[in-house]
């Protein structure tokens, strides 16, 4: 199957999942998780109509930016970001989805202020409380959003989660539901002028469940590009 065919199939599945729970399919964006795929594959995905691209590694982002690979679509950062690399990401991507510590928030604030711009971000929640994953605890989110004023060069657009790897549909429903509840709790507590409308969750294996639970952005790699060839990847 070509990338274009895969994107068309995923769009149809997204639409079916949205309609099945009474949601408007237009509320849900498709982010192509482009890690380990080259500029040509990225261009094919954009031509096929993905809403944005998500890159995991600073080195790949920088390389593909220099190749103008993302022309025609916004690019997001979705991987773990080290504070010493914020300069290569802040102002280069329209959304940093994977802000996983207060330390990183501060580093982004500093860099965005230096550039005189406002960086849109999502707060990453370690919703499965996995030791191997970074991210805020669910209980950290409300206090953080309440002090968003301390980060004048950052705009918190919402939340992102990578739940545990699931092998069966339905396995991650409880985590997706918790994430949705968290956005509801935030909306109840904070001023109307803080927008936390983006809920980024759902990947190749579980996006219909994520959509059923209120996801507004799914991040899909394998189902668009095919299996990643880790053997080829010398940087791992
Ligand atoms: C790779 C990746 C995805 C996509 O995973 P697939 O299972 O290949 O669809 C989504 N989100 C993040 C943060 C990723 O690193």
GROMACS .gro file of C-alpha atoms and ligand atoms in nm:
model
  251
    1UNK     CA    1   0.000   0.000   0.000
    2UNK     CA    2   0.125   0.347  -0.082
    3UNK     CA    3   0.148   0.628   0.173
    4UNK     CA    4  -0.144   0.800  -0.001
    5UNK     CA    5  -0.358   0.486   0.025
    6UNK     CA    6  -0.266   0.445   0.390
    7UNK     CA    7  -0.359   0.804   0.470
    8UNK     CA    8  -0.692   0.764   0.290
    9UNK     CA    9  -0.767   0.446   0.484
   10UNK     CA   10  -0.677   0.607   0.818
   11UNK     CA   11  -0.895   0.909   0.736
   12UNK     CA   12  -1.187   0.674   0.670
   13UNK     CA   13  -1.122   0.494   1.001
   14UNK     CA   14  -1.097   0.825   1.185
   15UNK     CA   15  -1.425   0.937   1.037
   16UNK     CA   16  -1.598   0.611   1.128
   17UNK     CA   17  -1.465   0.629   1.485
   18UNK     CA   18  -1.581   0.990   1.521
   19UNK     CA   19  -1.928   0.929   1.378
   20UNK     CA   20  -1.971   0.619   1.595
   21UNK     CA   21  -1.953   0.835   1.907
   22UNK     CA   22  -2.138   1.135   1.767
   23UNK     CA   23  -1.834   1.355   1.709
   24UNK     CA   24  -1.759   1.576   1.411
   25UNK     CA   25  -1.467   1.416   1.221
   26UNK     CA   26  -1.332   1.767   1.154
   27UNK     CA   27  -1.248   1.800   1.525
   28UNK     CA   28  -0.972   1.542   1.493
   29UNK     CA   29  -0.636   1.606   1.333
   30UNK     CA   30  -0.401   1.352   1.185
   31UNK     CA   31  -0.038   1.404   1.279
   32UNK     CA   32   0.209   1.193   1.081
   33UNK     CA   33   0.477   1.059   1.318
   34UNK     CA   34   0.765   1.084   1.073
   35UNK     CA   35   1.057   0.949   1.275
   36UNK     CA   36   1.303   0.744   1.072
   37UNK     CA   37   1.124   0.831   0.749
   38UNK     CA   38   1.305   1.045   0.496
   39UNK     CA   39   1.210   1.376   0.336
   40UNK     CA   40   1.052   1.203   0.037
   41UNK     CA   41   0.819   0.996   0.257
   42UNK     CA   42   0.730   1.309   0.457
   43UNK     CA   43   0.642   1.495   0.136
   44UNK     CA   44   0.421   1.206   0.024
   45UNK     CA   45   0.233   1.212   0.356
   46UNK     CA   46   0.180   1.588   0.329
   47UNK     CA   47   0.063   1.553  -0.032
   48UNK     CA   48  -0.182   1.287   0.089
   49UNK     CA   49  -0.330   1.541   0.328
   50UNK     CA   50  -0.204   1.479   0.681
   51UNK     CA   51  -0.271   1.782   0.902
   52UNK     CA   52   0.079   1.805   1.047
   53UNK     CA   53   0.402   1.613   1.097
   54UNK     CA   54   0.551   1.514   1.430
   55UNK     CA   55   0.924   1.463   1.468
   56UNK     CA   56   1.090   1.283   1.760
   57UNK     CA   57   1.453   1.369   1.734
   58UNK     CA   58   1.618   1.706   1.709
   59UNK     CA   59   1.877   1.579   1.463
   60UNK     CA   60   1.613   1.447   1.224
   61UNK     CA   61   1.404   1.761   1.260
   62UNK     CA   62   1.701   1.982   1.175
   63UNK     CA   63   1.800   1.769   0.877
   64UNK     CA   64   1.449   1.756   0.730
   65UNK     CA   65   1.393   2.127   0.792
   66UNK     CA   66   1.706   2.200   0.592
   67UNK     CA   67   1.565   1.981   0.312
   68UNK     CA   68   1.239   2.177   0.330
   69UNK     CA   69   1.062   1.845   0.382
   70UNK     CA   70   0.765   1.987   0.573
   71UNK     CA   71   0.658   2.245   0.314
   72UNK     CA   72   0.280   2.268   0.318
   73UNK     CA   73   0.220   2.135   0.669
   74UNK     CA   74   0.304   2.245   1.023
   75UNK     CA   75   0.569   2.045   1.203
   76UNK     CA   76   0.548   1.949   1.571
   77UNK     CA   77   0.805   1.809   1.808
   78UNK     CA   78   0.678   1.492   1.976
   79UNK     CA   79   0.988   1.330   2.129
   80UNK     CA   80   1.177   1.374   2.454
   81UNK     CA   81   1.350   1.712   2.436
   82UNK     CA   82   1.669   1.774   2.627
   83UNK     CA   83   1.700   2.125   2.767
   84UNK     CA   84   2.035   2.175   2.593
   85UNK     CA   85   1.859   2.133   2.257
   86UNK     CA   86   1.569   2.376   2.300
   87UNK     CA   87   1.736   2.631   2.075
   88UNK     CA   88   1.706   2.394   1.781
   89UNK     CA   89   1.333   2.343   1.840
   90UNK     CA   90   1.177   2.658   1.989
   91UNK     CA   91   1.055   2.882   1.706
   92UNK     CA   92   1.122   2.605   1.453
   93UNK     CA   93   0.807   2.402   1.522
   94UNK     CA   94   0.451   2.522   1.561
   95UNK     CA   95   0.384   2.298   1.862
   96UNK     CA   96   0.605   2.115   2.111
   97UNK     CA   97   0.377   1.830   2.215
   98UNK     CA   98   0.614   1.660   2.455
   99UNK     CA   99   0.687   1.904   2.737
  100UNK     CA  100   0.753   1.662   3.019
  101UNK     CA  101   0.911   1.859   3.305
  102UNK     CA  102   0.909   2.199   3.472
  103UNK     CA  103   1.279   2.222   3.397
  104UNK     CA  104   1.200   2.198   3.025
  105UNK     CA  105   0.915   2.449   3.056
  106UNK     CA  106   1.161   2.698   3.204
  107UNK     CA  107   1.417   2.635   2.930
  108UNK     CA  108   1.152   2.685   2.659
  109UNK     CA  109   1.029   3.003   2.831
  110UNK     CA  110   1.383   3.141   2.837
  111UNK     CA  111   1.451   3.062   2.472
  112UNK     CA  112   1.113   3.187   2.348
  113UNK     CA  113   1.168   3.512   2.540
  114UNK     CA  114   1.513   3.547   2.386
  115UNK     CA  115   1.358   3.506   2.040
  116UNK     CA  116   1.071   3.741   2.129
  117UNK     CA  117   0.806   3.487   2.037
  118UNK     CA  118   0.538   3.274   2.202
  119UNK     CA  119   0.584   2.898   2.175
  120UNK     CA  120   0.275   2.677   2.173
  121UNK     CA  121   0.313   2.357   2.371
  122UNK     CA  122   0.128   2.057   2.512
  123UNK     CA  123   0.199   1.909   2.853
  124UNK     CA  124   0.288   1.542   2.830
  125UNK     CA  125   0.121   1.326   3.093
  126UNK     CA  126   0.267   0.991   3.196
  127UNK     CA  127  -0.083   0.854   3.228
  128UNK     CA  128   0.023   0.490   3.269
  129UNK     CA  129   0.269   0.591   3.544
  130UNK     CA  130   0.540   0.399   3.365
  131UNK     CA  131   0.890   0.434   3.501
  132UNK     CA  132   1.038   0.408   3.153
  133UNK     CA  133   0.845   0.713   3.033
  134UNK     CA  134   0.883   1.079   3.101
  135UNK     CA  135   0.593   1.314   3.155
  136UNK     CA  136   0.405   1.486   3.433
  137UNK     CA  137   0.189   1.300   3.678
  138UNK     CA  138  -0.182   1.363   3.623
  139UNK     CA  139  -0.190   1.540   3.961
  140UNK     CA  140   0.078   1.790   3.848
  141UNK     CA  141  -0.122   1.926   3.558
  142UNK     CA  142  -0.379   2.149   3.726
  143UNK     CA  143  -0.126   2.331   3.950
  144UNK     CA  144   0.094   2.386   3.644
  145UNK     CA  145  -0.184   2.526   3.430
  146UNK     CA  146  -0.283   2.754   3.719
  147UNK     CA  147   0.061   2.910   3.717
  148UNK     CA  148   0.085   2.939   3.338
  149UNK     CA  149   0.126   3.314   3.394
  150UNK     CA  150   0.482   3.246   3.510
  151UNK     CA  151   0.561   3.144   3.153
  152UNK     CA  152   0.455   3.447   2.947
  153UNK     CA  153   0.630   3.323   2.632
  154UNK     CA  154   0.457   2.986   2.641
  155UNK     CA  155   0.100   2.907   2.543
  156UNK     CA  156  -0.032   2.578   2.682
  157UNK     CA  157  -0.266   2.441   2.416
  158UNK     CA  158  -0.353   2.114   2.584
  159UNK     CA  159  -0.231   1.772   2.683
  160UNK     CA  160  -0.053   1.481   2.521
  161UNK     CA  161  -0.019   1.121   2.634
  162UNK     CA  162   0.159   0.806   2.529
  163UNK     CA  163  -0.012   0.526   2.720
  164UNK     CA  164   0.149   0.184   2.760
  165UNK     CA  165   0.195  -0.017   2.440
  166UNK     CA  166  -0.130  -0.202   2.383
  167UNK     CA  167  -0.180  -0.521   2.191
  168UNK     CA  168  -0.556  -0.546   2.204
  169UNK     CA  169  -0.817  -0.287   2.129
  170UNK     CA  170  -0.978  -0.160   2.447
  171UNK     CA  171  -0.665  -0.203   2.657
  172UNK     CA  172  -0.590   0.167   2.678
  173UNK     CA  173  -0.946   0.291   2.714
  174UNK     CA  174  -0.902   0.355   3.085
  175UNK     CA  175  -0.600   0.576   3.020
  176UNK     CA  176  -0.770   0.766   2.739
  177UNK     CA  177  -1.071   0.823   2.964
  178UNK     CA  178  -0.846   0.955   3.243
  179UNK     CA  179  -0.684   1.197   2.999
  180UNK     CA  180  -1.019   1.325   2.882
  181UNK     CA  181  -1.134   1.372   3.242
  182UNK     CA  182  -0.819   1.573   3.308
  183UNK     CA  183  -0.906   1.817   3.029
  184UNK     CA  184  -1.259   1.849   3.170
  185UNK     CA  185  -1.120   1.918   3.519
  186UNK     CA  186  -0.884   2.184   3.380
  187UNK     CA  187  -1.159   2.356   3.184
  188UNK     CA  188  -1.372   2.376   3.499
  189UNK     CA  189  -1.098   2.528   3.710
  190UNK     CA  190  -0.924   2.782   3.492
  191UNK     CA  191  -1.016   3.109   3.328
  192UNK     CA  192  -1.181   3.109   2.992
  193UNK     CA  193  -0.881   3.282   2.843
  194UNK     CA  194  -0.661   2.976   2.891
  195UNK     CA  195  -0.727   2.734   2.609
  196UNK     CA  196  -0.654   2.368   2.657
  197UNK     CA  197  -0.845   2.238   2.361
  198UNK     CA  198  -0.591   1.998   2.220
  199UNK     CA  199  -0.584   1.641   2.345
  200UNK     CA  200  -0.315   1.451   2.157
  201UNK     CA  201  -0.352   1.076   2.203
  202UNK     CA  202  -0.392   0.764   1.993
  203UNK     CA  203  -0.138   0.593   1.766
  204UNK     CA  204  -0.149   0.328   1.492
  205UNK     CA  205  -0.269   0.052   1.724
  206UNK     CA  206  -0.530   0.234   1.927
  207UNK     CA  207  -0.650   0.555   1.763
  208UNK     CA  208  -1.018   0.456   1.727
  209UNK     CA  209  -1.037   0.408   2.105
  210UNK     CA  210  -0.860   0.741   2.160
  211UNK     CA  211  -1.111   0.915   1.933
  212UNK     CA  212  -1.398   0.753   2.122
  213UNK     CA  213  -1.253   0.908   2.440
  214UNK     CA  214  -1.218   1.261   2.303
  215UNK     CA  215  -0.882   1.277   2.130
  216UNK     CA  216  -0.845   1.580   1.903
  217UNK     CA  217  -0.515   1.472   1.751
  218UNK     CA  218  -0.386   1.127   1.673
  219UNK     CA  219  -0.018   1.064   1.600
  220UNK     CA  220   0.029   0.787   1.348
  221UNK     CA  221   0.355   0.645   1.215
  222UNK     CA  222   0.348   0.277   1.128
  223UNK     CA  223   0.001   0.277   0.974
  224UNK     CA  224   0.111   0.554   0.734
  225UNK     CA  225   0.471   0.465   0.656
  226UNK     CA  226   0.492   0.094   0.736
  227UNK     CA  227   0.712  -0.064   1.002
  228UNK     CA  228   1.021   0.134   1.098
  229UNK     CA  229   1.351  -0.033   1.021
  230UNK     CA  230   1.544   0.003   1.345
  231UNK     CA  231   1.830  -0.209   1.210
  232UNK     CA  232   1.906   0.069   0.964
  233UNK     CA  233   1.923   0.330   1.239
  234UNK     CA  234   2.281   0.390   1.343
  235UNK     CA  235   2.196   0.650   1.608
  236UNK     CA  236   2.008   0.410   1.835
  237LIG     C1  237   0.642   0.694   1.695
  237LIG     C2  238   0.543   0.773   1.771
  237LIG     C3  239   0.407   0.769   1.740
  237LIG     C4  240   0.349   0.680   1.632
  237LIG     O1  241   0.359   0.546   1.666
  237LIG     P1  242   0.299   0.432   1.568
  237LIG     O2  243   0.268   0.321   1.660
  237LIG     O3  244   0.407   0.400   1.471
  237LIG     O4  245   0.179   0.488   1.502
  237LIG     C5  246   0.322   0.851   1.811
  237LIG     N1  247   0.366   0.932   1.909
  237LIG     C6  248   0.495   0.940   1.942
  237LIG     C7  249   0.537   1.032   2.049
  237LIG     C8  250   0.588   0.860   1.874
  237LIG     O5  251   0.716   0.865   1.911
   0.00000   0.00000   0.00000
